[in-house]
Amino acid sequence: MSIMVERTSLDGAVSIVTGAGGDIGSGIATELASAGSDIVIADVDVLETAYNQQSSQEVSGATRAQAVVEQIEDQGQRAHVVECNVTKPEQVDALIDETVSEFGGLDLLVNNAGIITVTPVEEMAADEWDSIMDVNAKGVFLVSKAAIPHLRESEGSIINTASIAGDIGAAGLGHYCASKHAVLGLTKSLSLELAPDVTVNAICPGIVQTPMWEDVLTPELEESYEETIERVIPMGRDQTPDDMGRLAVFLAENRNITGQAVTVDGGILQNVI
Ligand code: NAD
């Protein structure tokens, strides 16, 4: 008896997912792998800045990414971790070179690495502002720029992990909201610059239980994580890394969607009254 293998448009594709040692990125990487793509994960263990959601320089992203690689290899796809700080142009260039030389090309770039702190603007040091903007916004620019020649060649896609913070303001998150608004502006502009070769879209998660919430946002609120979910999400449940992964596959497979930001928030942004 022959086994039917379901073919998708991601069969044989090569994808880079930045920050896939973390939860949302690993959800995206494993869903892309399930759809047939090989995966290169770009992540770091240590940031030069103290400003990240783990309140130290340690993020352990590249180390955690090894477990994601094993999971993807178990799914039958090739996977590989490259230690790459998305704010460093020379490391970004090496990431793209290594991907193309080892995997033979590049079809999809998912700019997902991101960090967060909570500080009112009146108390914010300039280097805290810079740290958040560097990873969340400049990192998207740097990795996209380096990847574009290969993505044009393969008629590929860019998917950026933005946030509902790209749509709204939030007290204490001026820098983070500014960075995610920047990602959406870049997404829309790049979609015009790269058409008709490359599609460029954004995913805007609502609330996903990752270190961003556990280490930073929940401790700031005078309620539990579960109470936040119940208060702000009309659908009554948080969103998952798999939600973001399935949307990434959908966007990567569709050549007629570009310049869009798709929100996956269970209705949070409609919940104003
Ligand atoms: P996470 O901390 O689990 O993952 C982030 C990953 O990015 C980590 O593995 C970290 O090591 C990596 N990273 C940080 N700085 C980096 C750098 N300079 N270079 C390379 N890698 C770097 O967080 P997450 O919640 O999975 O966040 C993923 C993305 O989703 C972020 O862009 C975040 O802003 C966005 N987001 C998260 C939520 C949420 O509720 N968790 C909501 C909206 C948007």
XYZ file of C-alpha atoms and ligand atoms in Angstrom:
317
model
C 0.000 0.000 0.000
C 1.461 3.369 -0.955
C 1.302 6.234 1.483
C -0.249 9.419 0.130
C 1.875 12.429 1.008
C -0.023 15.695 1.082
C 1.774 18.281 -1.058
C 1.605 21.957 -0.215
C 3.240 24.998 -1.715
C 5.762 24.967 1.161
C 7.163 21.590 0.127
C 10.867 22.101 -0.447
C 10.773 25.667 0.864
C 13.493 27.127 3.076
C 12.356 29.441 5.887
C 14.239 31.561 8.406
C 12.384 32.261 11.667
C 14.094 34.732 14.001
C 13.511 34.335 17.736
C 12.219 30.782 17.290
C 13.901 29.687 20.512
C 10.939 31.507 22.060
C 7.358 30.346 22.199
C 5.612 32.143 19.331
C 8.580 31.657 17.006
C 8.774 27.943 17.785
C 5.036 27.628 17.074
C 5.571 29.331 13.724
C 8.648 27.218 12.907
C 6.951 23.903 13.686
C 3.798 24.758 11.690
C 5.906 25.824 8.688
C 7.813 22.542 8.998
C 4.522 20.606 9.117
C 3.620 22.302 5.824
C 6.851 21.045 4.248
C 9.435 23.780 4.843
C 12.983 23.336 6.079
C 13.755 25.764 8.908
C 16.686 27.922 9.951
C 16.272 29.428 13.410
C 18.111 32.648 14.237
C 18.330 33.419 17.934
C 20.712 34.520 20.687
C 21.534 33.465 24.237
C 22.877 36.762 25.532
C 21.951 40.323 24.612
C 24.399 43.154 25.135
C 21.619 45.138 26.759
C 19.956 44.511 30.111
C 16.623 45.581 28.651
C 14.630 42.486 27.821
C 11.702 40.643 29.289
C 13.858 38.414 31.440
C 15.338 41.436 33.226
C 18.887 40.304 32.536
C 21.171 39.889 29.550
C 20.303 36.184 29.334
C 17.583 35.084 26.959
C 18.838 31.515 26.194
C 17.109 31.647 22.843
C 19.730 29.791 20.794
C 19.998 27.056 23.448
C 16.219 26.626 23.603
C 16.108 26.571 19.796
C 18.007 23.252 19.785
C 14.897 21.541 21.201
C 12.811 23.078 18.409
C 15.315 21.759 15.857
C 14.940 18.225 17.250
C 11.149 18.484 17.066
C 11.296 19.652 13.438
C 13.765 16.903 12.485
C 11.348 14.390 14.036
C 8.736 15.815 11.654
C 11.045 14.891 8.766
C 12.303 18.354 7.816
C 15.809 19.769 7.947
C 16.418 22.331 10.695
C 19.370 24.332 11.906
C 20.158 27.025 14.504
C 22.325 30.020 13.666
C 23.358 32.247 16.564
C 22.446 35.650 15.249
C 21.648 38.900 16.972
C 19.244 40.606 14.568
C 20.619 44.042 15.531
C 24.125 43.211 14.190
C 24.462 43.656 10.409
C 27.520 41.377 10.116
C 25.756 38.546 12.000
C 22.647 39.057 9.865
C 24.702 38.828 6.653
C 26.328 35.621 7.955
C 22.855 34.191 8.750
C 21.660 34.733 5.194
C 24.918 33.430 3.651
C 24.868 30.292 5.827
C 21.206 29.623 5.031
C 21.675 29.943 1.289
C 24.908 27.917 1.188
C 23.609 25.076 3.418
C 19.976 24.919 2.293
C 20.283 26.107 -1.298
C 18.128 29.242 -1.194
C 15.591 31.196 0.828
C 11.818 31.309 0.315
C 10.387 32.738 3.518
C 11.625 35.099 6.217
C 9.690 35.388 9.480
C 10.903 38.372 11.521
C 9.700 37.332 14.943
C 12.451 38.186 17.477
C 11.268 40.768 19.964
C 11.763 42.110 23.488
C 9.720 44.191 25.918
C 10.058 46.259 29.095
C 7.509 48.374 30.962
C 8.594 51.955 31.752
C 6.723 55.270 31.489
C 8.331 57.659 28.994
C 9.067 60.191 31.776
C 11.310 57.612 33.474
C 12.757 55.937 30.385
C 16.507 56.071 29.691
C 17.428 56.695 26.060
C 19.261 53.368 25.858
C 16.120 51.523 26.986
C 14.234 53.160 24.095
C 17.089 52.236 21.733
C 17.201 48.605 22.885
C 13.535 47.977 22.187
C 13.585 49.820 18.859
C 16.822 48.080 17.807
C 15.518 44.535 18.222
C 11.845 45.015 17.368
C 12.073 47.494 14.475
C 15.663 47.851 13.201
C 16.150 44.081 13.376
C 13.225 43.617 10.981
C 14.792 46.140 8.594
C 18.278 44.572 8.746
C 17.234 40.944 8.236
C 14.725 41.864 5.514
C 17.294 43.945 3.641
C 19.849 41.123 3.668
C 17.236 38.534 2.612
C 15.537 40.509 -0.170
C 17.803 39.520 -3.107
C 17.202 35.814 -2.357
C 13.484 36.300 -1.722
C 13.107 38.129 -5.049
C 14.843 35.221 -6.762
C 12.548 32.617 -5.178
C 9.402 34.807 -5.361
C 9.075 34.318 -1.631
C 7.516 36.040 1.350
C 8.265 38.065 4.451
C 6.070 37.724 7.538
C 6.648 40.059 10.481
C 5.421 39.358 14.001
C 3.996 42.711 15.046
C 1.373 42.957 17.818
C -1.932 44.513 18.786
C 0.516 47.095 20.220
C 1.011 48.142 16.582
C -2.581 49.358 16.599
C -3.055 50.913 20.025
C -1.175 52.713 22.773
C -0.498 51.307 26.232
C 0.775 53.146 29.324
C 4.329 52.067 30.110
C 4.785 50.611 26.631
C 5.488 53.752 24.570
C 8.717 52.327 23.152
C 7.227 48.877 22.511
C 4.099 50.322 20.853
C 6.256 52.664 18.747
C 8.380 49.695 17.640
C 5.339 47.650 16.606
C 3.738 50.611 14.789
C 7.081 50.868 12.955
C 6.911 47.195 11.973
C 3.477 47.746 10.436
C 4.639 50.834 8.521
C 7.638 48.910 7.206
C 5.424 45.929 6.268
C 3.100 48.119 4.182
C 5.956 50.028 2.498
C 7.978 46.896 1.719
C 4.925 45.217 0.211
C 4.918 47.969 -2.438
C 8.678 47.963 -2.985
C 8.860 44.179 -3.415
C 5.721 43.531 -5.490
C 5.271 41.546 -7.674
C 8.170 39.354 -6.516
C 7.712 39.060 -2.753
C 4.645 39.245 -0.494
C 5.045 41.072 2.832
C 2.541 40.735 5.674
C 2.328 40.974 9.448
C 0.808 38.844 12.175
C -0.524 40.750 15.194
C -0.875 38.461 18.216
C -3.052 39.495 21.140
C -2.062 37.678 24.358
C 0.084 34.552 24.247
C 1.407 33.057 27.486
C 5.153 33.478 26.998
C 7.931 35.117 29.083
C 6.673 38.490 27.813
C 3.532 38.014 29.867
C 4.915 35.819 32.642
C 8.019 37.892 33.394
C 6.934 41.423 32.519
C 3.306 42.222 31.858
C 1.444 40.113 34.438
C 3.670 41.283 37.340
C 2.786 44.889 36.373
C -0.972 44.301 36.583
C -2.858 43.941 39.861
C -4.485 40.709 38.705
C -3.554 37.200 37.635
C -2.907 36.208 34.006
C -6.238 34.333 34.018
C -8.061 37.455 35.270
C -6.516 39.509 32.442
C -7.717 36.976 29.865
C -11.232 37.028 31.265
C -11.313 40.850 31.447
C -9.973 41.753 27.995
C -10.576 38.871 25.587
C -14.169 38.515 24.341
C -13.487 34.932 23.182
C -12.487 34.123 26.763
C -9.174 32.403 26.056
C -5.624 33.428 25.236
C -4.034 32.924 21.841
C -1.458 30.243 21.127
C 1.829 29.854 19.235
C -0.009 27.355 16.984
C -2.553 30.062 16.049
C 0.318 32.214 14.794
C 1.961 29.269 13.030
C -1.179 28.329 11.120
C -1.633 31.947 10.015
C 2.012 32.088 8.902
C 1.463 29.015 6.707
C -1.683 30.581 5.224
C 0.110 33.849 4.431
C 3.172 32.079 3.027
C 1.027 29.973 0.681
C -1.105 32.844 -0.661
C 0.359 35.014 -3.439
C -2.576 37.470 -3.474
C -2.306 38.763 0.085
C 0.339 41.442 0.645
C 0.715 44.556 2.785
C -1.740 43.186 5.353
C -1.648 43.003 9.131
C -3.772 40.136 10.416
C -4.807 40.349 14.051
C -5.226 37.167 16.110
C -6.538 38.480 19.424
C -9.872 36.834 20.222
C -11.564 40.223 19.821
C -9.398 42.327 22.187
C -9.242 45.332 19.854
C -13.054 45.435 19.516
C -13.507 45.409 23.279
C -13.524 49.159 23.947
C -16.678 49.589 26.035
P 9.866 35.035 23.703
O 10.663 35.789 24.680
O 9.351 33.686 24.067
O 10.663 34.908 22.318
C 11.439 35.955 21.793
C 12.696 35.351 21.210
O 13.434 36.399 20.572
C 13.612 34.756 22.284
O 13.974 33.429 21.926
C 14.813 35.674 22.293
O 16.025 35.006 22.590
C 14.801 36.196 20.852
N 15.533 37.444 20.705
C 15.474 38.541 21.492
N 16.321 39.475 21.058
C 16.935 38.962 19.956
C 17.916 39.451 19.056
N 18.463 40.674 19.223
N 18.322 38.666 18.031
C 17.792 37.425 17.871
N 16.852 36.912 18.694
C 16.437 37.678 19.725
O 8.653 36.002 23.292
P 7.372 35.761 22.391
O 6.224 36.162 23.226
O 7.413 34.405 21.743
O 7.589 36.917 21.315
C 7.764 36.681 19.917
C 7.255 37.882 19.148
O 5.842 38.036 19.364
C 7.869 39.214 19.588
O 8.149 40.009 18.452
C 6.765 39.863 20.415
O 6.873 41.264 20.414
C 5.542 39.371 19.694
N 4.298 39.398 20.487
C 4.142 38.632 21.607
C 2.921 38.665 22.287
C 2.668 37.811 23.504
O 1.557 37.910 24.069
N 3.593 37.004 23.949
C 1.883 39.483 21.842
C 2.095 40.255 20.706
C 3.293 40.197 20.026
